[in-house]
Short mmCIF file of C-alpha atoms and ligand atoms in Angstrom, two decimals:
data_model
loop_
_atom_site.label_atom_id
_atom_site.label_comp_id
_atom_site.label_asym_id
_atom_site.label_seq_id
_atom_site.Cartn_x
_atom_site.Cartn_y
_atom_site.Cartn_z
CA MET A 23 62.06 4.32 57.10
CA GLU A 24 58.89 5.83 57.41
CA PRO A 25 58.92 9.76 58.42
CA VAL A 26 58.02 10.56 61.35
CA VAL A 27 55.29 13.60 61.17
CA LEU A 28 55.54 16.56 63.39
CA LYS A 29 52.64 17.88 64.91
CA GLY A 30 52.00 21.12 66.99
CA LEU A 31 53.97 23.59 67.72
CA THR A 32 57.37 21.70 66.98
CA GLY A 33 55.68 20.92 63.58
CA PHE A 34 54.67 24.49 62.76
CA LEU A 35 58.23 25.51 63.34
CA VAL A 36 60.51 23.02 61.66
CA ARG A 37 57.95 23.80 58.44
CA ARG A 38 58.56 27.42 59.28
CA PHE A 39 61.92 27.15 59.63
CA VAL A 40 63.97 23.96 58.40
CA LYS A 41 63.90 24.53 55.06
CA ASN A 42 63.45 21.17 52.56
CA HIS A 43 62.52 20.05 56.01
CA LEU A 44 61.72 16.17 54.96
CA ALA A 45 65.26 15.89 53.06
CA VAL A 46 66.23 14.27 56.99
CA THR A 47 68.88 12.86 55.12
CA ASP A 48 71.06 15.03 53.98
CA GLU A 49 73.59 17.42 56.66
CA LYS A 50 72.32 20.74 55.96
CA VAL A 51 68.67 19.66 56.26
CA ARG A 52 69.85 18.05 59.95
CA ALA A 53 71.67 21.07 60.29
CA GLY A 54 68.44 22.96 60.36
CA TYR A 55 66.50 20.63 62.74
CA GLY A 56 69.71 21.26 64.71
CA TYR A 57 69.99 24.66 64.94
CA LEU A 58 66.38 25.24 65.65
CA GLU A 59 66.38 22.94 68.34
CA GLY A 60 69.88 24.92 69.80
CA TRP A 61 68.63 28.29 69.62
CA ILE A 62 65.62 27.77 71.06
CA SER A 63 66.90 25.70 74.06
CA VAL A 64 69.56 28.73 74.21
CA TRP A 65 67.14 31.36 74.80
CA VAL A 66 64.73 29.48 76.93
CA ASN A 67 67.60 28.03 79.54
CA LEU A 68 68.78 31.75 78.99
CA VAL A 69 65.05 33.31 80.43
CA LEU A 70 64.87 30.35 83.35
CA SER A 71 68.39 30.90 84.82
CA LEU A 72 68.07 34.72 85.32
CA LEU A 73 64.53 33.96 86.66
CA LYS A 74 65.32 30.80 89.12
CA ILE A 75 68.65 33.54 90.41
CA ALA A 76 66.31 35.82 91.17
CA LEU A 77 64.27 33.85 93.00
CA GLY A 78 66.50 32.09 95.33
CA ILE A 79 68.11 35.11 96.25
CA TRP A 80 64.97 36.43 97.21
CA ILE A 81 63.86 33.79 99.31
CA GLY A 82 67.10 32.61 100.37
CA SER A 83 67.07 29.35 98.94
CA TYR A 84 70.56 27.88 97.90
CA ALA A 85 69.14 24.91 95.83
CA VAL A 86 66.49 27.73 93.80
CA ILE A 87 69.85 29.57 93.19
CA ALA A 88 72.00 26.01 92.27
CA ASP A 89 68.74 25.40 89.91
CA GLY A 90 69.54 28.84 88.16
CA PHE A 91 73.11 27.97 87.58
CA HIS A 92 72.64 24.91 86.31
CA SER A 93 69.51 26.19 83.47
CA ALA A 94 72.59 28.81 82.96
CA SER A 95 74.92 25.42 82.22
CA ASP A 96 72.67 24.13 79.87
CA MET A 97 72.74 26.81 77.51
CA LEU A 98 76.55 25.73 77.16
CA THR A 99 74.98 22.40 75.92
CA SER A 100 72.73 23.49 73.21
CA ILE A 101 75.93 25.66 72.37
CA LEU A 102 77.46 22.12 72.16
CA VAL A 103 74.55 20.93 69.76
CA ILE A 104 74.58 23.85 67.45
CA PHE A 105 78.67 23.17 66.76
CA GLY A 106 77.73 19.71 66.22
CA PHE A 107 75.21 20.13 63.80
CA TYR A 108 78.19 23.10 62.24
CA VAL A 109 80.54 20.61 62.10
CA ALA A 110 78.82 17.83 60.45
CA LYS A 111 76.74 20.22 57.97
CA LYS A 112 81.16 20.35 56.56
CA PRO A 113 81.62 18.77 53.14
CA ARG A 114 84.16 16.47 52.75
CA ASP A 115 87.47 17.90 51.95
CA GLN A 116 91.49 16.87 52.12
CA GLU A 117 91.51 15.79 55.60
CA HIS A 118 88.45 14.14 55.99
CA PRO A 119 87.51 12.31 52.96
CA PHE A 120 84.07 10.93 54.59
CA GLY A 121 82.66 13.83 55.40
CA HIS A 122 81.76 14.92 58.71
CA ALA A 123 78.75 13.61 59.89
CA ASN A 124 80.00 11.78 62.93
CA ALA A 125 80.61 15.25 64.16
CA GLU A 126 77.01 14.95 65.76
CA LEU A 127 77.79 11.48 67.62
CA VAL A 128 80.52 13.29 69.27
CA ALA A 129 78.90 16.05 70.32
CA GLY A 130 76.01 13.71 71.91
CA LEU A 131 78.77 11.88 73.37
CA ILE A 132 80.04 14.94 75.27
CA MET A 133 76.57 16.17 75.70
CA ALA A 134 76.07 12.55 77.44
CA VAL A 135 79.23 12.76 79.87
CA LEU A 136 78.38 16.49 81.28
CA LEU A 137 74.60 15.05 81.67
CA ILE A 138 76.34 12.39 84.12
CA VAL A 139 78.59 14.54 85.49
CA ALA A 140 75.56 16.73 86.02
CA GLY A 141 74.32 14.41 87.65
CA PHE A 142 76.78 13.41 90.22
CA GLU A 143 77.65 16.78 91.21
CA LEU A 144 73.68 17.10 92.00
CA MET A 145 73.97 13.99 93.85
CA LEU A 146 77.41 14.32 95.81
CA ASP A 147 75.43 18.27 96.65
CA SER A 148 72.45 16.43 98.24
CA SER A 149 73.74 13.25 99.64
CA LEU A 150 76.67 16.34 101.81
CA ILE A 151 73.47 17.87 103.05
CA LEU A 152 71.80 14.65 104.04
CA TRP A 153 75.00 13.68 106.05
CA ARG A 154 75.97 17.25 107.84
CA GLN A 155 72.24 18.12 108.15
CA GLU A 156 72.48 21.25 107.41
CA PHE A 157 68.84 21.60 107.48
CA LYS A 158 66.97 24.94 107.70
CA THR A 159 63.66 26.24 107.25
CA LEU A 160 63.18 28.57 104.15
CA ASP A 161 60.07 31.20 103.39
CA ALA A 162 58.44 29.44 99.95
CA ASN A 163 55.67 32.42 98.60
CA TRP A 164 52.99 30.76 96.30
CA ILE A 165 54.73 33.61 93.57
CA VAL A 166 57.93 31.85 94.19
CA LEU A 167 56.08 27.82 93.58
CA ALA A 168 54.28 29.25 90.98
CA ALA A 169 57.33 30.60 88.76
CA LEU A 170 59.60 27.33 89.46
CA GLY A 171 55.94 25.75 87.83
CA GLY A 172 56.01 27.57 85.12
CA THR A 173 59.60 27.03 84.53
CA ILE A 174 58.87 22.79 84.43
CA VAL A 175 56.30 23.63 81.75
CA ALA A 176 58.89 25.81 80.06
CA LYS A 177 61.52 22.52 80.44
CA GLU A 178 58.74 20.19 79.02
CA TRP A 179 57.99 21.56 76.38
CA LEU A 180 62.04 22.23 75.38
CA PHE A 181 62.08 18.01 76.22
CA VAL A 182 59.19 17.15 73.86
CA LEU A 183 60.73 19.79 71.00
CA SER A 184 63.63 18.05 71.17
CA LYS A 185 62.92 14.51 71.70
CA SER A 186 60.40 14.88 68.68
CA MET A 187 62.75 16.72 66.44
CA GLY A 188 65.54 13.99 67.16
CA LEU A 189 63.09 11.36 66.26
CA ALA A 190 62.17 12.51 63.09
CA ILE A 191 65.92 13.14 62.14
CA ASN A 192 67.16 9.98 63.85
CA SER A 193 69.95 11.72 65.67
CA THR A 194 71.35 10.73 69.13
CA ALA A 195 73.11 14.43 69.86
CA LEU A 196 69.02 15.28 69.65
CA ALA A 197 67.52 13.00 71.62
CA ALA A 198 70.98 13.45 74.56
CA ASP A 199 69.75 17.23 74.72
CA ALA A 200 65.81 16.74 75.30
CA TRP A 201 66.87 13.87 78.22
CA HIS A 202 68.78 16.34 79.55
CA HIS A 203 65.82 19.06 79.81
CA ARG A 204 63.88 16.35 81.04
CA SER A 205 66.73 15.91 83.73
CA ASP A 206 66.13 20.25 84.73
CA SER A 207 62.14 19.81 84.63
CA LEU A 208 62.58 16.59 87.20
CA THR A 209 65.64 18.71 89.30
CA THR A 210 62.95 21.64 89.66
CA VAL A 211 60.09 19.70 90.78
CA ALA A 212 62.44 18.10 93.49
CA VAL A 213 63.35 21.78 94.25
CA ILE A 214 59.60 22.49 94.76
CA LEU A 215 59.07 19.52 96.65
CA GLY A 216 62.18 20.04 98.79
CA LEU A 217 60.50 23.52 99.27
CA LEU A 218 56.83 22.04 100.24
CA GLY A 219 58.56 19.34 102.48
CA ASN A 220 60.65 22.23 104.35
CA GLN A 221 57.27 24.26 105.22
CA ALA A 222 56.11 20.94 106.47
CA GLY A 223 58.98 20.44 108.91
CA PHE A 224 60.33 17.96 107.36
CA ALA A 225 63.71 19.48 106.46
CA TRP A 226 65.34 16.64 105.06
CA PHE A 227 62.61 15.81 102.09
CA ASP A 228 64.74 18.31 100.00
CA PRO A 229 67.83 16.84 99.71
CA ALA A 230 66.23 12.99 99.67
CA VAL A 231 64.23 13.63 96.61
CA GLY A 232 67.65 15.39 95.17
CA VAL A 233 69.49 12.20 96.02
CA LEU A 234 66.93 10.22 93.75
CA VAL A 235 66.60 12.91 90.88
CA SER A 236 70.42 12.71 90.05
CA LEU A 237 70.05 9.08 89.71
CA ALA A 238 67.76 8.87 86.67
CA VAL A 239 69.98 11.98 85.35
CA ILE A 240 72.93 9.69 85.28
CA TRP A 241 71.30 6.61 84.44
CA SER A 242 69.29 8.50 81.09
CA GLY A 243 73.65 10.18 80.43
CA VAL A 244 74.36 6.67 80.52
CA GLU A 245 71.97 5.59 77.91
CA ILE A 246 72.75 8.63 75.93
CA ALA A 247 76.24 7.71 75.70
CA LYS A 248 75.64 4.23 74.38
CA LYS A 249 74.14 5.58 71.87
CA SER A 250 76.67 7.69 70.73
CA ILE A 251 79.57 5.29 71.31
CA SER A 252 77.98 2.14 69.14
CA PRO A 253 77.73 3.90 65.78
CA LEU A 254 81.41 5.19 66.68
CA LEU A 255 83.01 1.84 66.98
CA GLY A 256 80.34 0.54 63.90
CA GLU A 257 77.66 -1.30 64.39
CA ASN A 258 76.81 -4.40 61.89
CA VAL A 259 73.83 -3.62 59.49
CA ASN A 260 70.56 -5.02 60.09
CA THR A 261 69.03 -8.23 57.74
CA GLU A 262 66.97 -6.21 56.22
CA THR A 263 70.04 -3.79 54.76
CA VAL A 264 72.04 -7.14 53.31
CA ARG A 265 68.67 -8.64 51.90
CA ARG A 266 68.64 -5.12 50.18
CA ILE A 267 72.26 -5.61 48.27
CA VAL A 268 71.80 -9.27 47.66
CA ASP A 269 68.36 -8.21 45.90
CA LEU A 270 69.96 -5.76 44.56
CA ALA A 271 72.92 -7.42 42.92
CA LEU A 272 71.01 -10.25 41.77
CA CYS A 273 69.15 -7.91 39.69
CA HIS A 274 71.49 -9.74 36.44
CA GLU A 275 70.64 -13.11 35.29
CA ASP A 276 74.18 -13.76 35.17
CA VAL A 277 75.39 -13.24 38.92
CA TYR A 278 74.93 -16.68 40.75
CA ASN A 279 75.12 -15.39 44.44
CA ALA A 280 76.81 -12.39 46.68
CA HIS A 281 78.40 -12.92 49.84
CA ASP A 282 81.27 -11.58 52.09
CA ILE A 283 79.57 -7.94 51.94
CA TYR A 284 80.50 -5.54 53.98
CA VAL A 285 78.69 -2.53 55.20
CA HIS A 286 80.45 0.61 57.00
CA LYS A 287 77.76 3.40 57.96
CA TYR A 288 79.11 6.60 57.99
CA GLY A 289 76.59 9.57 59.07
CA GLN A 290 73.81 9.05 56.41
CA GLN A 291 76.46 7.04 54.10
CA HIS A 292 77.09 3.59 53.40
CA PHE A 293 80.79 2.38 52.71
CA ILE A 294 80.25 -1.08 50.92
CA THR A 295 82.20 -3.63 49.58
CA LEU A 296 80.36 -7.38 48.52
CA HIS A 297 81.36 -10.22 46.11
CA VAL A 298 79.51 -11.55 43.55
CA GLU A 299 79.61 -14.49 41.61
CA ILE A 300 78.91 -13.98 37.79
CA LEU A 301 78.78 -16.86 35.05
CA SER A 302 83.09 -17.66 34.48
CA SER A 303 81.94 -17.95 30.61
CA LEU A 304 81.69 -14.04 30.04
CA SER A 305 84.52 -12.32 28.78
CA PRO A 306 86.44 -9.92 31.13
CA ILE A 307 84.37 -6.93 30.02
CA GLU A 308 81.19 -8.46 29.91
CA MET A 309 82.03 -9.17 33.86
CA HIS A 310 83.02 -5.48 34.53
CA ASP A 311 80.26 -4.03 33.09
CA ILE A 312 77.68 -6.56 35.22
CA SER A 313 80.01 -5.77 38.07
CA ALA A 314 80.29 -2.13 37.82
CA MET A 315 76.17 -2.30 37.36
CA VAL A 316 75.57 -3.53 40.55
CA GLN A 317 77.67 -1.41 41.93
CA GLY A 318 75.91 1.77 40.41
CA ARG A 319 72.67 0.38 41.62
CA ILE A 320 73.89 -0.06 45.44
CA GLU A 321 75.45 3.23 45.61
CA GLU A 322 71.89 4.86 43.85
CA HIS A 323 69.85 3.10 46.54
CA PHE A 324 72.21 3.62 49.39
CA GLY A 325 74.40 6.49 48.69
CA GLY A 326 77.78 6.73 49.53
CA ALA A 327 80.50 3.70 47.45
CA CYS A 328 80.45 1.04 46.67
CA THR A 329 83.29 -1.68 45.59
CA VAL A 330 82.61 -5.26 44.13
CA HIS A 331 84.97 -8.37 43.48
CA VAL A 332 84.32 -10.54 41.13
CA ASP A 333 84.91 -14.49 41.56
CA PRO A 334 83.62 -16.19 38.34
CA VAL A 335 81.57 -19.38 38.86
CA ASP A 336 80.10 -21.69 36.34
CA PHE A 337 77.20 -22.33 37.66
CA GLN A 338 76.15 -23.81 34.36
CA ASP A 339 78.42 -27.31 34.55
CA PRO A 340 76.59 -30.00 35.84
CA ARG A 341 79.16 -30.94 38.48
CA PHE A 342 78.59 -27.14 39.97
CA GLN A 343 75.09 -27.96 40.85
CA ARG A 344 75.49 -31.58 42.04
CA ILE A 345 78.52 -29.85 44.46
CA ALA A 346 76.30 -26.90 45.17
CA ASP A 347 73.86 -29.90 46.64
CA LEU A 348 76.06 -31.72 49.10
CA LEU A 349 76.91 -27.81 49.97
CA LYS A 350 73.54 -26.75 51.08
CA GLY A 351 73.64 -30.26 53.25
CA LEU A 352 76.95 -29.87 55.10
CA VAL A 353 75.76 -26.12 56.02
CA GLN A 354 72.50 -27.60 57.07
CA SER A 355 73.75 -30.31 59.25
CA HIS A 356 76.17 -28.37 61.11
CA GLN A 357 75.02 -25.15 63.27
CA GLU A 358 78.45 -24.19 63.07
CA LEU A 359 78.54 -23.19 59.17
CA LEU A 360 76.27 -20.30 58.11
CA GLU A 361 76.51 -20.47 54.17
CA TRP A 362 79.48 -21.91 51.60
CA HIS A 363 80.66 -19.35 48.37
CA ASP A 364 83.40 -19.48 45.46
CA LEU A 365 82.95 -22.88 44.03
CA GLN A 366 85.22 -23.49 41.12
CA PHE A 367 86.20 -26.00 39.86
CA ARG A 368 90.15 -26.06 38.24
CA ASP A 369 91.35 -28.71 36.20
CA LEU A 370 94.95 -28.84 36.53
CA GLU A 371 97.34 -31.17 34.91
CA GLY A 372 97.74 -33.66 38.42
CA GLY A 373 94.29 -34.11 38.92
CA CYS A 374 90.60 -31.96 39.32
CA ARG A 375 90.83 -29.41 42.45
CA LEU A 376 87.61 -28.32 43.93
CA HIS A 377 88.01 -24.93 45.49
CA PHE A 378 85.65 -22.87 47.80
CA GLU A 379 84.95 -20.95 51.18
CA PHE A 380 82.52 -21.41 54.30
CA SER A 381 80.91 -19.21 56.69
CA VAL A 382 81.25 -19.97 59.97
CA ASP A 383 79.28 -18.70 62.64
CA PRO A 384 81.38 -15.75 64.33
CA LYS A 385 80.47 -17.47 67.72
CA ILE A 386 82.98 -20.46 67.09
CA LYS A 387 86.91 -19.26 68.03
CA GLU A 388 89.58 -19.50 64.94
CA ALA A 389 91.45 -21.54 66.93
CA ASP A 390 88.78 -24.46 66.92
CA TYR A 391 89.11 -23.64 62.66
CA PRO A 392 91.77 -26.62 61.76
CA ALA A 393 89.48 -29.34 63.87
CA LEU A 394 86.60 -28.39 62.05
CA SER A 395 88.13 -28.13 58.56
CA ALA A 396 89.45 -31.79 59.57
CA LYS A 397 85.78 -32.95 60.73
CA LEU A 398 84.31 -31.46 57.05
CA TYR A 399 87.42 -32.58 54.96
CA GLU A 400 86.51 -36.74 56.77
CA GLU A 401 82.93 -35.65 55.45
CA LEU A 402 83.61 -34.61 51.68
CA LYS A 403 86.54 -37.69 51.28
CA GLY A 404 85.43 -39.61 48.25
CA ARG A 405 82.36 -37.20 47.71
CA THR A 406 82.98 -34.60 45.17
CA GLU A 407 83.26 -35.83 41.62
CA GLY A 408 86.68 -37.17 41.67
CA ALA A 409 87.73 -33.84 42.04
CA GLU A 410 90.24 -32.99 45.47
CA PRO A 411 88.31 -30.35 47.77
CA HIS A 412 90.38 -27.41 49.31
CA PHE A 413 88.43 -25.27 51.02
CA SER A 414 89.20 -22.57 54.04
CA LEU A 415 86.99 -20.95 56.64
CA GLU A 416 86.14 -17.49 57.37
CA PRO A 417 84.02 -15.80 60.38
CA GLY A 418 80.69 -14.45 58.86
CA TYR A 419 80.35 -11.50 60.66
CA THR A 420 77.52 -10.21 57.96
CA LEU A 421 74.24 -11.74 59.10
CA PRO A 422 73.49 -15.16 57.43
CA LEU A 423 71.60 -15.12 54.68
CA ARG A 424 72.12 -17.72 51.47
CA GLN A 425 70.42 -16.43 48.03
CA GLU A 426 71.03 -17.24 45.18
CA ARG A 427 69.68 -17.46 41.48
CA SER A 428 68.14 -21.16 41.16
CA THR A 429 69.52 -23.13 37.33
CA ASN A 430 66.50 -25.30 37.28
ZN1 ZN B 528 84.88 -15.07 51.25
ZN1 ZN B 529 83.86 -14.12 46.85
ZN1 ZN B 530 85.70 -0.48 36.71
#
């Protein structure tokens, strides 16, 4: 991933206060970013809330006072950011052997829910005022308007700061806080428009703008919740990652292919399991050493842990190549099939058996497997070098990618 270069004041603050700021996959460095954003937000929100409450009391505007209390509640959100990164930084222990990195996602999710709740509250308040027609004329002077304008500038600065820091370390918690800051500045815009509309004689203007702003707040909360929930449930990895794993596995000339690749991402670490097909004429010790080497290379590249399962295949047998071509053709002519693997001949007393597996498009229901199996068996019958075909079907959840060493 290309590192995000932080410019301007944000870049200065990060370079000044985050030790080793370019190592964005290190949980300690990520915590440094989180603390910096969190503490700046806490202090700015404290000043803003005191200012808004004072202004609101001065001119008797409930909207301005409510906005001030909203800023005070945002201090809690920012403290949550700090807490989330504090927990995420903790090393692994007896209770949590995978570490605590997902605390960051949990913090992001809680903040998204708080944002949605804040949006609904704002919508309820504004709708009630519209419904009851409780309009009143306010005395908004230019000092109040200028001061509120200043709070918008401060909040927009926090938005830019949090958003770019969130991009730099790819964090949903910081992105959530950024959009919270923006929703606050939109709220204040609505408050100012309301005051101006009120002065111009349109008393309903203030609550009407309030409803629109609340919808924007709810929408951003839902977006952030989705971003936090998906990695918590466990996401599939992209083709690029799978390709990288296959490339690393094929580093040794006696490895024929890699398949059944499962990647579980936890925080910045990857937990990977895969099968590698290794030339069956090698000794168990040699196979062990090759699989250990593949494992080591993958762990070195991705961090975390990798487990490799060995499937011995005799890809130098001429029969193997002929069957491989047959299966390749079958996969190409059937949309349901993604790839095949684990091709082995078993010479038994009663005759020769051919074992292999097909990966099936996950869109196909497993209830339809027996019918598909029967169809494939009919097509294979009599074409498998006199060996009896025994194959199974399995859903191919890792993105389809067939890559093996060519033996001709
Ligand atoms: Zn398999
Ligand atoms: Zn296998
Ligand atoms: Zn070992």
